CSV table of C-alpha atoms in Angstrom, one decimal:
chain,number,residue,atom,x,y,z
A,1,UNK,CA,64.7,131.1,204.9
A,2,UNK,CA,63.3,131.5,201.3
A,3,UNK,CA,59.7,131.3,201.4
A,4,UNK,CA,59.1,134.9,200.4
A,5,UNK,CA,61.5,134.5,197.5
A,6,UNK,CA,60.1,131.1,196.6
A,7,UNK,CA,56.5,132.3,196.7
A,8,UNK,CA,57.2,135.2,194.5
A,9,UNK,CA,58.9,133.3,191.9
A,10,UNK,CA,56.3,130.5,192.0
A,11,UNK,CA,53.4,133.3,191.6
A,12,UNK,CA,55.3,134.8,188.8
A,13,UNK,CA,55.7,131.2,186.9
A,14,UNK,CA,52.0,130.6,187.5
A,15,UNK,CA,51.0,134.5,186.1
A,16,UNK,CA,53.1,133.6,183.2
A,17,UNK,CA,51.6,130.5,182.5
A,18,UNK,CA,48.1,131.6,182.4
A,19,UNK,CA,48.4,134.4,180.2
A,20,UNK,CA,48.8,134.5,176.3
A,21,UNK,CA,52.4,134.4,176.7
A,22,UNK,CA,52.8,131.1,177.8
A,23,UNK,CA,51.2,130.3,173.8
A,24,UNK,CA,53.6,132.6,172.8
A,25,UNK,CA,57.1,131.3,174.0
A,26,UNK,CA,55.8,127.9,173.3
A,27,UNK,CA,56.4,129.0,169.3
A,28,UNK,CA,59.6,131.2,170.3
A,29,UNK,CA,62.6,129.9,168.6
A,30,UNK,CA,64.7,130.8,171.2
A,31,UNK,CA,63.0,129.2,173.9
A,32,UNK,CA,61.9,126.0,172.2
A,33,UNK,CA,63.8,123.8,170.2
A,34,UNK,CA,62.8,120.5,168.1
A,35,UNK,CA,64.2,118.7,171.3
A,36,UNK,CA,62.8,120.4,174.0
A,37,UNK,CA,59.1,121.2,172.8
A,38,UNK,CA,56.1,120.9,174.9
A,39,UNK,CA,53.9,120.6,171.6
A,40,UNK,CA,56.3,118.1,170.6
A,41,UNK,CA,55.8,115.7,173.5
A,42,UNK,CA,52.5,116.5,173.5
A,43,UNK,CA,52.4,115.1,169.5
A,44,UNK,CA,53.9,111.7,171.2
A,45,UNK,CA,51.7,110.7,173.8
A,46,UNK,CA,48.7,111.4,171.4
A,47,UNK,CA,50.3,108.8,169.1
A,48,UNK,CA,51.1,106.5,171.4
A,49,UNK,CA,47.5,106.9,173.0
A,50,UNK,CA,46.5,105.9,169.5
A,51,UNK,CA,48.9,102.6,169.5
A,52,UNK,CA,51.0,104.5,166.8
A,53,UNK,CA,55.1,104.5,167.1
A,54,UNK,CA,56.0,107.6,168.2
A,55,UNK,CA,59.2,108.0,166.3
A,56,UNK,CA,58.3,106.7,163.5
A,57,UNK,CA,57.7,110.1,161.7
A,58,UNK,CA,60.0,113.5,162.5
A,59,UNK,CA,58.0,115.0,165.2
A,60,UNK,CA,59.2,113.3,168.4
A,61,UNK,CA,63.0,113.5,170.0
A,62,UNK,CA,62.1,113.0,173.6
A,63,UNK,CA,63.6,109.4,174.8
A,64,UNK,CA,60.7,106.5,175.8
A,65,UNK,CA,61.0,107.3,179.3
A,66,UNK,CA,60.9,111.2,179.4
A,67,UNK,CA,57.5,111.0,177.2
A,68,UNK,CA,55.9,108.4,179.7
A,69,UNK,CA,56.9,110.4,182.7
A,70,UNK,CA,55.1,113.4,181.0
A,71,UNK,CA,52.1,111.9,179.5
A,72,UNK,CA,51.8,111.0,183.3
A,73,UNK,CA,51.6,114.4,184.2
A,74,UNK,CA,50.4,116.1,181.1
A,75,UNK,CA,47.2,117.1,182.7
A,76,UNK,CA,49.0,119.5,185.1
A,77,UNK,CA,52.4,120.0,183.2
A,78,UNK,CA,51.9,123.7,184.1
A,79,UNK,CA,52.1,122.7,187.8
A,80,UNK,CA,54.9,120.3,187.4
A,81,UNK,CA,57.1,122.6,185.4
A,82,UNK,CA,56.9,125.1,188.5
A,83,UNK,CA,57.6,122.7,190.7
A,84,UNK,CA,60.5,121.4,189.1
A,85,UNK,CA,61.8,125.2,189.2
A,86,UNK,CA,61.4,125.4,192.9
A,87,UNK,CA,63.1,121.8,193.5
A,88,UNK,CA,65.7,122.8,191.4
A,89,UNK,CA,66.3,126.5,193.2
A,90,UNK,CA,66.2,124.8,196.4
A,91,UNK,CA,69.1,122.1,195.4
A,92,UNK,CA,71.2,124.6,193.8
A,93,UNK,CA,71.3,126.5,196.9
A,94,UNK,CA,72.4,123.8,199.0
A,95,UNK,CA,74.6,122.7,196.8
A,96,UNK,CA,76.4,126.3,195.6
A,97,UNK,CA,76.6,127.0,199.7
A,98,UNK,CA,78.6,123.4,200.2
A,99,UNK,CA,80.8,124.0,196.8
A,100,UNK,CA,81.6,128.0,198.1
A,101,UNK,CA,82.6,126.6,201.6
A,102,UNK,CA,84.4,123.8,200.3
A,103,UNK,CA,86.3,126.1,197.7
A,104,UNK,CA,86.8,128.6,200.7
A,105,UNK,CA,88.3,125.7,203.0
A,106,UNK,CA,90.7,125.0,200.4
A,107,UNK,CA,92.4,128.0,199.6
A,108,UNK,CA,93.1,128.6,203.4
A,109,UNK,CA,95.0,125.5,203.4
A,110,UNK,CA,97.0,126.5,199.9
A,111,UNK,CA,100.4,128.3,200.8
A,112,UNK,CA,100.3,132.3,199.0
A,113,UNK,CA,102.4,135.2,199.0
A,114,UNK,CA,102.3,137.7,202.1
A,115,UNK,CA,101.2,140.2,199.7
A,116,UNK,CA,98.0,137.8,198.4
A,117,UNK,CA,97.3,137.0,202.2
A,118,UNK,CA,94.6,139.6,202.8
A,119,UNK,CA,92.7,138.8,199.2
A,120,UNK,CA,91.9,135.1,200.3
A,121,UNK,CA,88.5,133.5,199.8
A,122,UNK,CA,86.3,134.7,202.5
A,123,UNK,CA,83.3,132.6,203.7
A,124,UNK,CA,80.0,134.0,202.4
A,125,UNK,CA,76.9,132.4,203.7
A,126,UNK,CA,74.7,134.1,200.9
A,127,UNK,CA,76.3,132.6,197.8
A,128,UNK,CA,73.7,129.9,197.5
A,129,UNK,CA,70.8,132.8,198.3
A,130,UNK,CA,72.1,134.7,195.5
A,131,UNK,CA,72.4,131.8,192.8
A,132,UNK,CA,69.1,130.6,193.9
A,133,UNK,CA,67.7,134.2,193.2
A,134,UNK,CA,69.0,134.6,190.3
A,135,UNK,CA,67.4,131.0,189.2
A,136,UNK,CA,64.3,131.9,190.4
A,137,UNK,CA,64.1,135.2,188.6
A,138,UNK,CA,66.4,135.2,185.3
A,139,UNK,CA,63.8,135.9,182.9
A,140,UNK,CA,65.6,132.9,180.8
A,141,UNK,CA,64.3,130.4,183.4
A,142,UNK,CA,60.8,132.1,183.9
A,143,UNK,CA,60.8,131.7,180.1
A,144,UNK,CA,61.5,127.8,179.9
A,145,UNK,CA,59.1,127.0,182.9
A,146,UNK,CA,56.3,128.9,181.0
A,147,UNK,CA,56.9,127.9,177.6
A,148,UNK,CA,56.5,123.6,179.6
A,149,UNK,CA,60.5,123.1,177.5
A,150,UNK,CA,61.4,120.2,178.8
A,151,UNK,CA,65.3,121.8,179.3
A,152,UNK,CA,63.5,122.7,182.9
A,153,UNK,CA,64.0,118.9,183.7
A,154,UNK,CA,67.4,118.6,182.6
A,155,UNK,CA,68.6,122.0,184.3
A,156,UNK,CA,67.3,120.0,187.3
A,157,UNK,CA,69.3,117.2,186.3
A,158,UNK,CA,72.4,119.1,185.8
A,159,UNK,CA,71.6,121.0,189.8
A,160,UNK,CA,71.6,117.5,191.4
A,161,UNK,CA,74.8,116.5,189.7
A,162,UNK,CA,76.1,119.9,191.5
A,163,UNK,CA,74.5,118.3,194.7
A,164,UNK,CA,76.4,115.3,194.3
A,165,UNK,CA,79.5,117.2,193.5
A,166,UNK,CA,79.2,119.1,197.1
A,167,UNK,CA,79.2,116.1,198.8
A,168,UNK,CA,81.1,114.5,196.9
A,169,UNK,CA,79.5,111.9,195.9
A,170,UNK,CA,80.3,109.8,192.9
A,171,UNK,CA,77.0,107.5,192.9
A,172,UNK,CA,74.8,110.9,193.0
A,173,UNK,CA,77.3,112.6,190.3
A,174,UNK,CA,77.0,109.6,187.8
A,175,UNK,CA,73.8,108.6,187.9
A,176,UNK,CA,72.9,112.3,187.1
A,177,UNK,CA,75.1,112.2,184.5
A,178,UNK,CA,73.5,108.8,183.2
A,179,UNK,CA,70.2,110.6,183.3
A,180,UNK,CA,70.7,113.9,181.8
A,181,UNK,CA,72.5,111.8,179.2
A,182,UNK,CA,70.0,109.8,177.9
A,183,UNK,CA,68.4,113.3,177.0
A,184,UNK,CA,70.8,114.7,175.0
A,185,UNK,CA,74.1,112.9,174.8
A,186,UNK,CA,76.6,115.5,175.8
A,187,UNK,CA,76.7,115.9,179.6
A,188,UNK,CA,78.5,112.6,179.5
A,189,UNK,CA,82.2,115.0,179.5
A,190,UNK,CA,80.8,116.6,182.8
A,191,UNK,CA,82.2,113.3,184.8
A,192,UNK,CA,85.7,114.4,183.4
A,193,UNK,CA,86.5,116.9,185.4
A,194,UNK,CA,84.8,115.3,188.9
A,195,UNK,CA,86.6,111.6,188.1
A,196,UNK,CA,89.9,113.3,187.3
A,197,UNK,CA,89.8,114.8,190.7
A,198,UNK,CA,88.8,112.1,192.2
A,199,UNK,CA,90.4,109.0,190.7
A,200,UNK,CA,90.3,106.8,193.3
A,201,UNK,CA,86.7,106.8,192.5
A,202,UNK,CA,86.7,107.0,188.9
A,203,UNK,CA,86.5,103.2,188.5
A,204,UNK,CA,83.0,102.6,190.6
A,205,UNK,CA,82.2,106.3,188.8
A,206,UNK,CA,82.7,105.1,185.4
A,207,UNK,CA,80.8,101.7,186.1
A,208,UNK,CA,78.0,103.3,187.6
A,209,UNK,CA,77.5,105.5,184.7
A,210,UNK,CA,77.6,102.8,182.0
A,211,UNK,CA,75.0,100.0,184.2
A,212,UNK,CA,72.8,103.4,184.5
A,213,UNK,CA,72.7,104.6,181.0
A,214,UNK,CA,72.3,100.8,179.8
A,215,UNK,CA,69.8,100.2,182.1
A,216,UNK,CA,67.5,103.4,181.4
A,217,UNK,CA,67.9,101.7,177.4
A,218,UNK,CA,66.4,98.3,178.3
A,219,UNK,CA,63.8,100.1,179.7
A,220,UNK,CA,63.2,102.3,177.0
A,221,UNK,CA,63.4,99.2,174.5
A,222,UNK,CA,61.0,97.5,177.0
A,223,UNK,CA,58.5,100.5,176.9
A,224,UNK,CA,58.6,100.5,173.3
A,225,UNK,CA,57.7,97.3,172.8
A,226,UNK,CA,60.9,95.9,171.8
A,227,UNK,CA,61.7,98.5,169.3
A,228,UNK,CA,64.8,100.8,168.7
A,229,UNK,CA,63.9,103.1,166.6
A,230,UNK,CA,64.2,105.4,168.8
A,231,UNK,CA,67.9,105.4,169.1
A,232,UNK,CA,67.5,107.3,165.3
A,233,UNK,CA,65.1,109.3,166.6
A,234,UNK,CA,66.8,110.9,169.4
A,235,UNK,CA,70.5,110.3,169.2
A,236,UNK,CA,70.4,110.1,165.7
A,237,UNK,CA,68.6,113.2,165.4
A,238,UNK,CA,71.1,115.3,167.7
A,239,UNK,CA,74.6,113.8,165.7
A,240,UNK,CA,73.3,114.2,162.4
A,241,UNK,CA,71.4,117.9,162.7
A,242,UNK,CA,69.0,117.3,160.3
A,243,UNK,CA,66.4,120.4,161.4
A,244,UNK,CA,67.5,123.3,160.4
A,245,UNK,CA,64.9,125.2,162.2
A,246,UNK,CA,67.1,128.7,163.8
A,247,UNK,CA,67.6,128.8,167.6
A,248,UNK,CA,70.3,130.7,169.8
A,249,UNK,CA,72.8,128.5,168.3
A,250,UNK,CA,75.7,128.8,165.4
A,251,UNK,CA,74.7,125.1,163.4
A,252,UNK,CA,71.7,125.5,161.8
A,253,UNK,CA,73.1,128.4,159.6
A,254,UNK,CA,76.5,127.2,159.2
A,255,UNK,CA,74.9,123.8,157.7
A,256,UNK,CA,72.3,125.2,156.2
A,257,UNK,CA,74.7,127.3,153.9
A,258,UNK,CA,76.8,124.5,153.4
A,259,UNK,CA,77.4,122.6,150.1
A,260,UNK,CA,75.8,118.8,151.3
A,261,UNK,CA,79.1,117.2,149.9
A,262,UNK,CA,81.0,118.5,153.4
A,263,UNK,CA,78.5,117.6,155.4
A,264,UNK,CA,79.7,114.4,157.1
A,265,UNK,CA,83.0,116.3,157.6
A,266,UNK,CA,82.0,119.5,159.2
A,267,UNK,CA,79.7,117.8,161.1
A,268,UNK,CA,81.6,115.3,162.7
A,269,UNK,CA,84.6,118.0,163.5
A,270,UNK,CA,81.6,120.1,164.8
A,271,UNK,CA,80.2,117.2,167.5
A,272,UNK,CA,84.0,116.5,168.1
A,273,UNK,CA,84.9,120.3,168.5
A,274,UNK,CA,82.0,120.2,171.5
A,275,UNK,CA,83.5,117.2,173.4
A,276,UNK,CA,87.3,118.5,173.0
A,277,UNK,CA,87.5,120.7,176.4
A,278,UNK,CA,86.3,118.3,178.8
A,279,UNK,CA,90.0,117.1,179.0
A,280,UNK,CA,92.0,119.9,178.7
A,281,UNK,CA,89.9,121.9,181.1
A,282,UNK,CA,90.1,119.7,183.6
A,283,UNK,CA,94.0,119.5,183.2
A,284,UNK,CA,94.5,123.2,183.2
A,285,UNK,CA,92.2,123.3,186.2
A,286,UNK,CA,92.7,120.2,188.4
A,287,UNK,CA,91.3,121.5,191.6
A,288,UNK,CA,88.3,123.0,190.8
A,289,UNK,CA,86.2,121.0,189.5
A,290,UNK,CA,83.0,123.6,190.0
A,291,UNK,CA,84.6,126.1,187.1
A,292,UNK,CA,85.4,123.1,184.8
A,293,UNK,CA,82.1,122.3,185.3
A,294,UNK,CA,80.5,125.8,184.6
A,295,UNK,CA,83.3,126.4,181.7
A,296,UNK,CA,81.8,122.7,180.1
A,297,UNK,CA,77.7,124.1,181.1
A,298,UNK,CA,78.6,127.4,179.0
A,299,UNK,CA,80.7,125.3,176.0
A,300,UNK,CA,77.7,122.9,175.9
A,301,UNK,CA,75.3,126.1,175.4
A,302,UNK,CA,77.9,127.6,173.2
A,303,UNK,CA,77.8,124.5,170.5
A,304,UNK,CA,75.2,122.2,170.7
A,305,UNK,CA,73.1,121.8,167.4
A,306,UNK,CA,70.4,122.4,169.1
A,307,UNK,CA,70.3,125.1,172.0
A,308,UNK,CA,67.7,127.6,173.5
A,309,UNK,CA,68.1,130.5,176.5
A,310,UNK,CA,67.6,127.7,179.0
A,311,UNK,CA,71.1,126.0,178.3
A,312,UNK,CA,72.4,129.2,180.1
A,313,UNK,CA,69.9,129.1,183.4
A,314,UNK,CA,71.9,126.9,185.3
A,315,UNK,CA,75.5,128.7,184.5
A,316,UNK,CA,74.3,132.2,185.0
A,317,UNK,CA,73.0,130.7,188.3
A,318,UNK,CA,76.8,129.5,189.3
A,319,UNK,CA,78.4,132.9,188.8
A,320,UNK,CA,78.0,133.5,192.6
A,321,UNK,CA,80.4,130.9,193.4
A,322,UNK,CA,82.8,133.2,190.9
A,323,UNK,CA,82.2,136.5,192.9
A,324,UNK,CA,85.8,136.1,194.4
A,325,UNK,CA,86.9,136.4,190.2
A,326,UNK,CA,85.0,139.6,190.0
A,327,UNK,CA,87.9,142.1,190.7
A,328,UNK,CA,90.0,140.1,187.9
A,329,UNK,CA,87.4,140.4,185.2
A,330,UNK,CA,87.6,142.7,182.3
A,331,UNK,CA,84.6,142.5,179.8
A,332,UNK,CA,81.9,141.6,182.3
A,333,UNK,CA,79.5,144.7,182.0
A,334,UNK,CA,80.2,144.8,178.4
A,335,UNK,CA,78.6,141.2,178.2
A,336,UNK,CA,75.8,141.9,180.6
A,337,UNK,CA,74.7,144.9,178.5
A,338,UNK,CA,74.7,143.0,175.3
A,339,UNK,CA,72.9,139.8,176.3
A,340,UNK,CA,70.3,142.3,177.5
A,341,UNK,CA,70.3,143.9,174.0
A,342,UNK,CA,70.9,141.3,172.1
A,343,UNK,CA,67.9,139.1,173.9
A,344,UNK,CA,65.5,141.8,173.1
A,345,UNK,CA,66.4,142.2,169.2
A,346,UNK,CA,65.9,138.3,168.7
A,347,UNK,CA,61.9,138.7,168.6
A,348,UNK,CA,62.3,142.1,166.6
A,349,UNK,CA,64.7,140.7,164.3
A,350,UNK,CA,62.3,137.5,163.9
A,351,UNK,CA,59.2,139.6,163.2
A,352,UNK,CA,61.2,141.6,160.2
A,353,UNK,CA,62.2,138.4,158.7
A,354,UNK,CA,59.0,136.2,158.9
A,355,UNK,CA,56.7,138.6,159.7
A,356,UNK,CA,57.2,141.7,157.4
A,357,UNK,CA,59.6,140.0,155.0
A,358,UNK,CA,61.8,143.3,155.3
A,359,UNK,CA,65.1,141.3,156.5
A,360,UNK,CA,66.0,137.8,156.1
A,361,UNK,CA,68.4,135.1,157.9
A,362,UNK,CA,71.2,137.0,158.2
A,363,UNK,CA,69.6,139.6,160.3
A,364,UNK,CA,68.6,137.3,162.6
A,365,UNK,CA,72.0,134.6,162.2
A,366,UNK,CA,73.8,138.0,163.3
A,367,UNK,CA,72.0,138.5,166.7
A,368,UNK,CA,72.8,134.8,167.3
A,369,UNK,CA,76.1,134.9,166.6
A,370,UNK,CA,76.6,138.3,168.5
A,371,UNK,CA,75.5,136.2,171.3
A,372,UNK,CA,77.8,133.3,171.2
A,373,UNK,CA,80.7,135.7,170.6
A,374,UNK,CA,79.8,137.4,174.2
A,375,UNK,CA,79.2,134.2,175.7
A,376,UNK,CA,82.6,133.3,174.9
A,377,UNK,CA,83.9,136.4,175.9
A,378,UNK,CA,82.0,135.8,179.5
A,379,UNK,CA,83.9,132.3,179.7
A,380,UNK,CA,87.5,133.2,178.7
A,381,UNK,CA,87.0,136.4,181.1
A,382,UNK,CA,86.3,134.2,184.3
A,383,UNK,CA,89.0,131.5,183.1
A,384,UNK,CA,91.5,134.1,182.2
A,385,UNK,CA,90.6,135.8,185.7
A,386,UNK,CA,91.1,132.3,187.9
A,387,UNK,CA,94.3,132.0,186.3
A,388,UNK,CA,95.4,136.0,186.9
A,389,UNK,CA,94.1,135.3,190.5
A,390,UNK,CA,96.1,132.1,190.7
A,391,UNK,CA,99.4,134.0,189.7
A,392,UNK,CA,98.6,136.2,191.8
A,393,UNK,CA,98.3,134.1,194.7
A,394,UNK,CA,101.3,132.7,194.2
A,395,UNK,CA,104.1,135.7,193.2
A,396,UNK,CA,102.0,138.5,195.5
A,397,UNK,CA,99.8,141.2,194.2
A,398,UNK,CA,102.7,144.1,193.9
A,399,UNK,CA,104.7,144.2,190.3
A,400,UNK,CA,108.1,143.3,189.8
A,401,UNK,CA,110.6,145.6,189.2
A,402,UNK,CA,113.2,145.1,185.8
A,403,UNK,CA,115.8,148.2,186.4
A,404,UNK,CA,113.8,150.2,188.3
A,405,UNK,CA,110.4,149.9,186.3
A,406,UNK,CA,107.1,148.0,187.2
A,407,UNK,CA,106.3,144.6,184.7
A,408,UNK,CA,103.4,144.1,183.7
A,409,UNK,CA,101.7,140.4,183.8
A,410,UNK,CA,100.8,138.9,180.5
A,411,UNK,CA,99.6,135.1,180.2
A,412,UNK,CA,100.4,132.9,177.9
């Protein structure tokens, strides 16, 4: 039903990819980052070709596994990269279809106000066609796949945890997790929100996680020869922020203008501040998994130390599913202009500072921050709109009267 779509946004990868401006995204701050770099994986299997440890200098942050998988394919990364974009626009659409019908089938068995009756859900068989489309041609994702980031590979991580989330299964969900894990650390907090709702399951959820994650370790430590040095290498390397290099993300300024004596402190408040909503979400929100989900996507991008446009791919892709929200939303234009804006003044702001030498980091430091801000503002809006929508639901869609006048709704 997608072949047309599909074969456009493969052509489009593969014109990218074999033009200059595959070279230049590959050295695009925003893009690439110390953990996701092509060049940078490409550094590792040359060392290890040579019988040299990998991590033994600053240059690799890929785990043992992820670099044999692509020295495997490193002669036709181009190829694989696209073909993890298709894979991954075919599983999301799948999976956002079975999530949309699932969220549709439980609203009509939820109880509302006469009033609300008419506003329910209604079941829309293009949801998944239009998060699939807007994977397939976000220039964000057409970006990562020709720059060969190896974030392509954990968006499609992050889709097939999705996949196991619409059919609800907890094997699928937390082995996914397991392996986007081993990657970065943080998706771990995205089984909060999917054993909460299920806790029957949480037990076997929670077990299969661990044996996975353990497991893909003694297999790393077996690949490398029985060394662990990769542990600093990798894990070390994304809880202690030592590269300052700028991306799309608030820590390399803040710690870079930091005195070194508060360090340890703001840094361990800053990891902490990242893992913090994974609970409370998921309390606020106990039946919708999906938005948790999406709200901890977006907080990941927001905060971690080291973040590039494709952190965003796979959220952007799940605002279909939030279509019902639209009507509720208040700042949603606002931030679609600005990311626009504020995507193209990254390279110009880049060139003045390291190019011309006519600005310097602050220039650039307030683009980024610009973009959090409105990022945030796009995640509050579509909380703030499920829980106006929930209220809604619940006391009917006409105001109140107090002596004779009409209320108006504020939420605390």
């Amino acid at each position: 039903a997608m072949l047309g779509e599909i074969a456009l946004g493969t052509l489009l990868r593969l014109f990218t990819s074999l033009t200059p401006l595959s070279q230049w995204l590959e050295d695009r701050v925003e893009v690439t980052t110390p953990t996701s770099s092509w060049k940078r994986v490409e550094e590792g299997i040359a060392l290890k070709k040579f019988g040299i440890n990998p991590y033994g200098g600053d240059i690799v942050h890929e785990p043992p596994l992820n670099i044999l998988l692509y020295r495997a394919i490193a002669e036709y990364a181009t190829y694989f990269f696209i073909l993890l974009d298709i894979i991954s626009a075919l599983v999301l659409k799948a999976s956002v279809d079975r999530i949309h019908k699932s969220m549709v089938d439980q609203e009509e068995k939820k109880e509302c106000h006469l009033t609300f009756s008419k506003l329910k859900m209604q079941l829309n068989s293009n949801t998944g066609y239009y998060s699939a489309l807007i994977f397939l041609f976000n220039p964000y994702s057409i970006a990562l796949c020709t720059s060969k980031s190896t974030q392509c590979t954990s968006n499609l991580l992050y889709i097939i945890f999705l996949y196991g989330l619409s059919q609800r299964c907890v094997l699928t969900v937390s082995i996914a997790a397991a392996l986007a894990s081993y990657s970065s650390l943080f998706p771990v907090m995205l089984l909060v929100p999917v054993l909460m709702y299920n806790k029957h399951k949480a037990i076997p959820g929670i077990l299969t996680f661990t044996l996975s994650f353990l497991f893909l370790h003694y297999l790393s430590y077996l690949s490398t020869g029985g060394s662990w040095s990769y542990l600093q290498s990798v894990y070390g390397f994304i809880l202690t922020v030592p590269d300052y290099t700028p991306n799309i993300g608030a820590a390399w300024y803040f710690f870079s203008e930091m005195f070194s004596h508060f360090t340890v402190l703001f840094l361990s408040v800053y990891q902490l501040n990242l893992l913090l909503y994974s609970v409370p979400l998921s309390l606020k929100f106990p039946s919708s998994p999906p938005l948790v989900i999406f709200s901890l996507l977006m907080v990941m991008s927001l905060f971690k130390p080291y973040t590039c446009i494709g952190d965003y791919v796979v959220p952007y892709s799940m605002l279909p599913l939030w279509l019902h929200l639209f009507k509720y939303l208040q700042q949603f234009y606002i931030v679609a202009i600005a990311t626009v804006v504020l995507t193209l003044l990254w390279p110009v702001l880049w060139y003045l500072w390291v190019h011309c030498l006519n600005a310097n980091s602050n220039f650039y430091f307030a683009v980024t921050l610009a973009f959090v801000l409105f990022q945030s503002f796009l995640l509050s809006d579509i909380l703030y709109a499920k829980m106006r929508r929930d209220y809604a639901m619940k006391n009917g869609t006409e105001a109140k009267k107090i002596d004779g006048q009409d209320t108006v709704v504020t939420l605390n």
